[in-house]
Short mmCIF file of C-alpha atoms in Angstrom, two decimals:
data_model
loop_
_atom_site.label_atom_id
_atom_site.label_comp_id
_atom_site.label_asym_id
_atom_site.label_seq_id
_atom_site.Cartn_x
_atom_site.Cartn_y
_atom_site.Cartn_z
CA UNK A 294 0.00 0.00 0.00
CA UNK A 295 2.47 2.40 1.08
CA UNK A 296 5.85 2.81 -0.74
CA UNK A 297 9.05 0.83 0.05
CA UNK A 298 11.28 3.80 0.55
CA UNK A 299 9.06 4.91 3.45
CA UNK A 300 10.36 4.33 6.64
CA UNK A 301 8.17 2.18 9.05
CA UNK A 302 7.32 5.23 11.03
CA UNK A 303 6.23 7.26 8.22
CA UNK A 304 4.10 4.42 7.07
CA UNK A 305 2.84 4.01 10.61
CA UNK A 306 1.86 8.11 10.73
CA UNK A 307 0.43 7.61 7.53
CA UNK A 308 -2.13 4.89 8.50
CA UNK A 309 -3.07 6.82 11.37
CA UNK A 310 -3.40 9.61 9.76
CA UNK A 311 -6.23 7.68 7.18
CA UNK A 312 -7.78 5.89 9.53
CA UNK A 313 -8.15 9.14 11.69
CA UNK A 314 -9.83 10.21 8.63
CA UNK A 315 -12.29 7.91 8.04
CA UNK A 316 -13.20 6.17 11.64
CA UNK A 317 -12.20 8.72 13.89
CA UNK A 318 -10.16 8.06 17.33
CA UNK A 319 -12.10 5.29 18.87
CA UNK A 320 -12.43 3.65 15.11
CA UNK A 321 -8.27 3.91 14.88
CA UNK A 322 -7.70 1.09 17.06
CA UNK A 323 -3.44 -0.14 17.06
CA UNK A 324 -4.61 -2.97 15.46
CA UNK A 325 -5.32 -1.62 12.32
CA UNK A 326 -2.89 1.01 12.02
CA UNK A 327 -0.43 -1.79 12.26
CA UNK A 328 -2.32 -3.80 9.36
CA UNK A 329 -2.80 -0.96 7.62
CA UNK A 330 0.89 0.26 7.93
CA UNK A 331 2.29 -3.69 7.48
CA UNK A 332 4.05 -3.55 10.14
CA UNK A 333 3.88 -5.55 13.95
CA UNK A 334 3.23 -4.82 17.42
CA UNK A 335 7.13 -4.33 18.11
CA UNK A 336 7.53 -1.94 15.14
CA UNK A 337 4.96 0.31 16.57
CA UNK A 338 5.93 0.69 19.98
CA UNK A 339 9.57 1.06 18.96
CA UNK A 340 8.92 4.01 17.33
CA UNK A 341 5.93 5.29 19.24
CA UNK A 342 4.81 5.34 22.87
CA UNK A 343 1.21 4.52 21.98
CA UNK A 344 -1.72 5.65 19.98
CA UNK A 345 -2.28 8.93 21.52
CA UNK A 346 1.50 9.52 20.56
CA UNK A 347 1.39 8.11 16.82
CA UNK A 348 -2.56 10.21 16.81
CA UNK A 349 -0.22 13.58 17.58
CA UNK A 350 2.39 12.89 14.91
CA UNK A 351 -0.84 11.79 12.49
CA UNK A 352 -2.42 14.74 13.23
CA UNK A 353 0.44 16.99 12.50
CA UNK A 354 1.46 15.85 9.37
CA UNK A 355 -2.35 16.46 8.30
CA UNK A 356 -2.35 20.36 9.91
CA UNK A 357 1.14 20.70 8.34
CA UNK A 358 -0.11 19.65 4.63
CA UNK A 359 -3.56 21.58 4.53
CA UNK A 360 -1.40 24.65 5.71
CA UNK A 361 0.83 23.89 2.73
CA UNK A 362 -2.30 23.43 0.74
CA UNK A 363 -3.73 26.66 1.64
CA UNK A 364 -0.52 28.86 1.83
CA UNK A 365 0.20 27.82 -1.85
CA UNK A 366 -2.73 29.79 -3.64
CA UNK A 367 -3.00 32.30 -0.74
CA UNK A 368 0.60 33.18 -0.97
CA UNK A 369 0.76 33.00 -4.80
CA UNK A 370 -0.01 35.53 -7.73
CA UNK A 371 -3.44 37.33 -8.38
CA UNK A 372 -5.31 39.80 -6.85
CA UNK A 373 -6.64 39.12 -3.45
CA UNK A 374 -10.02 38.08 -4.63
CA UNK A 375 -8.43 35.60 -6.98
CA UNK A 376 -6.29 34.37 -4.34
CA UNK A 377 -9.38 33.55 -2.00
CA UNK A 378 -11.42 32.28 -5.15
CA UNK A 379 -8.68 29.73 -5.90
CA UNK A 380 -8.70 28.63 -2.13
CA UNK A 381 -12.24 27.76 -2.16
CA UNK A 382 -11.91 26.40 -5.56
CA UNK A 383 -9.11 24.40 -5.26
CA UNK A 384 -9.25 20.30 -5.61
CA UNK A 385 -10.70 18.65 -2.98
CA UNK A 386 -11.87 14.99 -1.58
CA UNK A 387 -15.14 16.65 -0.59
CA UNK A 388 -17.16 13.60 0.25
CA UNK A 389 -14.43 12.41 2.42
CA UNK A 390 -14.18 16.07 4.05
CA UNK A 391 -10.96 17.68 5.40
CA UNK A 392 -8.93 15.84 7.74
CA UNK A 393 -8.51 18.48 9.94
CA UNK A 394 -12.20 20.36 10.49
CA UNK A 395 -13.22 16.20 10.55
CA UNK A 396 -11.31 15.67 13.78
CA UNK A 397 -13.02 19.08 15.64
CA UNK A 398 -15.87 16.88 15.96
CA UNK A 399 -14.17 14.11 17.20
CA UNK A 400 -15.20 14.03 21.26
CA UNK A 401 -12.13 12.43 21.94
CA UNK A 402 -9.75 14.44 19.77
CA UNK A 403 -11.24 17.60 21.20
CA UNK A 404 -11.04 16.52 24.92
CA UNK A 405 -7.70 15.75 24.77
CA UNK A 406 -5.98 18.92 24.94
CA UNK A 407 -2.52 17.60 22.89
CA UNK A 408 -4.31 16.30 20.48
CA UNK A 409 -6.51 18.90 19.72
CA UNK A 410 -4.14 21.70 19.97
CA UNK A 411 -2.63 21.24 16.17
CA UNK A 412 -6.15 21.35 15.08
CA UNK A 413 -7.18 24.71 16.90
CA UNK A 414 -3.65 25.90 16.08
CA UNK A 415 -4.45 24.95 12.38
CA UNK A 416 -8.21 26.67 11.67
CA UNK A 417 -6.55 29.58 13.87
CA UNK A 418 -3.83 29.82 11.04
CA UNK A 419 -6.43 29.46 8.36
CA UNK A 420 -8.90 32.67 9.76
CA UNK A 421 -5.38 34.74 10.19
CA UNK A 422 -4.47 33.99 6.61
CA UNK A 423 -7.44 34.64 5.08
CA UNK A 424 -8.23 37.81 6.99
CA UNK A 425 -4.88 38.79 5.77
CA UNK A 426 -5.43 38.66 2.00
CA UNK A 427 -8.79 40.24 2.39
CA UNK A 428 -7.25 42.87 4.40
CA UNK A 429 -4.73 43.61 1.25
CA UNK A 430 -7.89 43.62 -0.92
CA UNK A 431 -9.48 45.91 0.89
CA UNK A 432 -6.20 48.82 0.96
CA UNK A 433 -6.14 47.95 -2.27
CA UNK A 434 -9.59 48.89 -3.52
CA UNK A 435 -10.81 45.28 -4.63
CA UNK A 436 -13.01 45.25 -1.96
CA UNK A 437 -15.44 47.52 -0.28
CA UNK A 438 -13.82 49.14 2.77
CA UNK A 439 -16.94 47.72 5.05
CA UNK A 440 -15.70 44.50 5.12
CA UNK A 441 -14.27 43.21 8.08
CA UNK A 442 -11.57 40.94 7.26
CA UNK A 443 -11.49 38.82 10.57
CA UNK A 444 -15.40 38.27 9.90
CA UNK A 445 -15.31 37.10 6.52
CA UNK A 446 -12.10 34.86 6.68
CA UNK A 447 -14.11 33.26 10.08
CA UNK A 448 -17.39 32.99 7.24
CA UNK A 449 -15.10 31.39 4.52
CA UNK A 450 -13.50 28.74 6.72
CA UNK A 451 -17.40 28.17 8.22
CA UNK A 452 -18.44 27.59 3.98
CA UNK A 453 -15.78 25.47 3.22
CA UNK A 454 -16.24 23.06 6.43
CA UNK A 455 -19.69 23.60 6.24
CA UNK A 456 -19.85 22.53 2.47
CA UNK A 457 -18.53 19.38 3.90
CA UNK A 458 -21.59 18.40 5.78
CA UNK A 459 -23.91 19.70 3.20
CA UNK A 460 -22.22 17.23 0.66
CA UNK A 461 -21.55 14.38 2.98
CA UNK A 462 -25.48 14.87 3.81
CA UNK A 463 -26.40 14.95 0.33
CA UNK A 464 -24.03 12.87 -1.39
CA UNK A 465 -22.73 14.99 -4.23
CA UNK A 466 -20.47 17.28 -4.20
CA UNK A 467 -22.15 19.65 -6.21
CA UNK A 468 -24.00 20.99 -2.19
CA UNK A 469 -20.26 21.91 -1.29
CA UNK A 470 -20.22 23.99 -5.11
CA UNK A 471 -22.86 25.61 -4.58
CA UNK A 472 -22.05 26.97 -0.90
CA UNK A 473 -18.53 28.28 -2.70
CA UNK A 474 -20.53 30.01 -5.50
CA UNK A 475 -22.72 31.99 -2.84
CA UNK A 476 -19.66 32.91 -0.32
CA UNK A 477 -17.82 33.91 -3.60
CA UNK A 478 -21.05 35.86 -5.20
CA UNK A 479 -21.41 37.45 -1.89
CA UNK A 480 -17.55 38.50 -1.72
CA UNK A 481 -17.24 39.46 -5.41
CA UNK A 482 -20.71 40.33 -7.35
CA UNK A 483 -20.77 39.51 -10.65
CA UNK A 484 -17.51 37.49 -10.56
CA UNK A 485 -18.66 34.00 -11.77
CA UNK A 486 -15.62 31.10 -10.35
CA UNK A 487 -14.86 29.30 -13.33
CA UNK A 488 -15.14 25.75 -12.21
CA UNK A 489 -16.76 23.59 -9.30
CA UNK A 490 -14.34 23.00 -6.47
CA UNK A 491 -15.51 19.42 -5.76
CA UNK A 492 -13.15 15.87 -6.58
CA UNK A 493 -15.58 14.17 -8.90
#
């Protein structure tokens, strides 16, 4: 499953971090992490204490790649508007939903205060980052100087986890398309995005 140049520890995180993904904690049992990773009991607790400690390292990795995600069209070329459209536009598992906003609803994740630090710390980033560009397009004139940038980056992170549900509910991701058309009609009138954000 996983390649043979990974180390047994990566492969380990990455199980986890799958597994975190589609069962949650109580669903990630040790058991099949290590099936899933192919590797045994003694692998796993050479390299990690436990599951809470191979959940934290999981976890991580998945904050540290949807900030990479994210930073990548935020941070790039293009006006601010185009910057924020490609964020919301960008490709996406969306019936599997985001593997970080996923674990925020996770009882366990969220009452145990290491592991739900890199998720808080994470969708903290997000707001921050997106507040930021809309702050630029607002001193630059792209955007009406009403706006409140901390409010709107805290709506477009609700939209986008949000469209989640709405297209886990419905099972299409066409529900999480049309909640990005109507934050990005409500940002930008008369801009039209030019493709649906969903993984078909």
């Amino acid at each position: 499953m996983y390649s043979h140049a990974m180390s047994t520890s990566d492969k380990l995180v990455e199980a986890t971090r799958e597994l975190l993904w589609d069962r949650g904690y109580v669903g990630t049992s040790p058991r099949a992490i290590q099936s899933r990773a192919g590797a045994g009991q003694g692998s796993m607790y050479h390299h990690f204490s436990g599951k809470q400690a191979l959940a934290s390292a999981a976890i991580e990795r998945s904050a540290e790649e949807l900030r990479a995600a994210a930073e990548a069209v935020l941070g790039g070329p293009g006006t601010a508007y185009e910057r924020v459209r490609g964020y919301l536009l960008r490709e996406r598992d969306v019936l599997r939903g985001c593997p970080v906003g996923r674990l925020a609803m996770d009882p366990e994740i969220v009452a145990d205060e290491t592991l739900r630090a890199p998720v808080e710390a994470t969708v903290g980033w997000l707001r921050e980052r997106l507040a930021g560009v809309v702050r630029e397009g607002v001193r630059r004139g792209e955007f009406g100087p009403e706006l409140d940038p901390e409010a709107v980056a805290a709506a477009l992170v609700a939209v986008v986890q949000g469209g989640y549900v709405l297209a886990r509910a419905a099972g299409s991701p066409a529900a999480f398309d049309t909640a990005v058309r109507g934050a990005l009609a409500l940002l930008g009138p008369g801009r039209e995005p030019a493709a649906p954000a969903g993984v078909r």
